[in-house]
Steps between C-alpha positions, in 0.01 A plus 500: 500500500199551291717458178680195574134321625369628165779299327445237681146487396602541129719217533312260655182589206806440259592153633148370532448590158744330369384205697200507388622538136751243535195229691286557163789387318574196702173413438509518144844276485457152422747167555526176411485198763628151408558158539534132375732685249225745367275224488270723729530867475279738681471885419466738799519866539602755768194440717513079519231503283533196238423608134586160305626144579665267240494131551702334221217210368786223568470535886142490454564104488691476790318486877293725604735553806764567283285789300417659840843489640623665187239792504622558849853522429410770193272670721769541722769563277271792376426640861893531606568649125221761591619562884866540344398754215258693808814506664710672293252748312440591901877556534565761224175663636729486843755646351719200553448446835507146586112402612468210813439157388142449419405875502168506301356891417129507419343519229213747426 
């Protein structure tokens, strides 16, 4: 019994280091949000955080609602692009195994 708890162990120190190998590089990934066409693009990486935002100078003359809507729509173009890549980084970690909608892991 002792030998099969002692794999066990092994295993699970195996599997949470590859998560926490495989969170460092979700963190490091970056996408690419959108919208008005790449008009607006905004540049986020594993972690949500926002590292640059484009605003082409032509919809700098258009309304000011228009401007904000737009960085909206990027930021959330970026956000699912970053959940989606999470997603399936998390999966090979899983081995394959299909994860519940909106599972999140932690990050360190």
């Amino acid at each position: 019994m002792k030998g099969a708890m002692g794999d066990l162990m092994q295993q699970a120190q195996k599997m949470q280091a590859e998560l926490q190998k495989a969170q460092e590089e979700i963190a490091q990934r970056t996408v690419q949000g959108e919208a008005g066409a790449g008009l607006v693009t905004v540049t986020m990486n594993g972690r949500h955080d926002v590292s640059a935002v484009h605003v082409d100078p032509s919809v700098l003359t258009e309304e000011k609602e228009m401007l904000e809507d737009l960085l909206a729509a990027a930021g959330n173009d970026a956000g699912r692009k970053v959940e989606a890549s999470n997603q399936e980084a998390m999966r090979k970690v899983a081995g394959g195994m299909p994860l519940p909608a909106g599972f999140k892991f932690p990050f360190s």
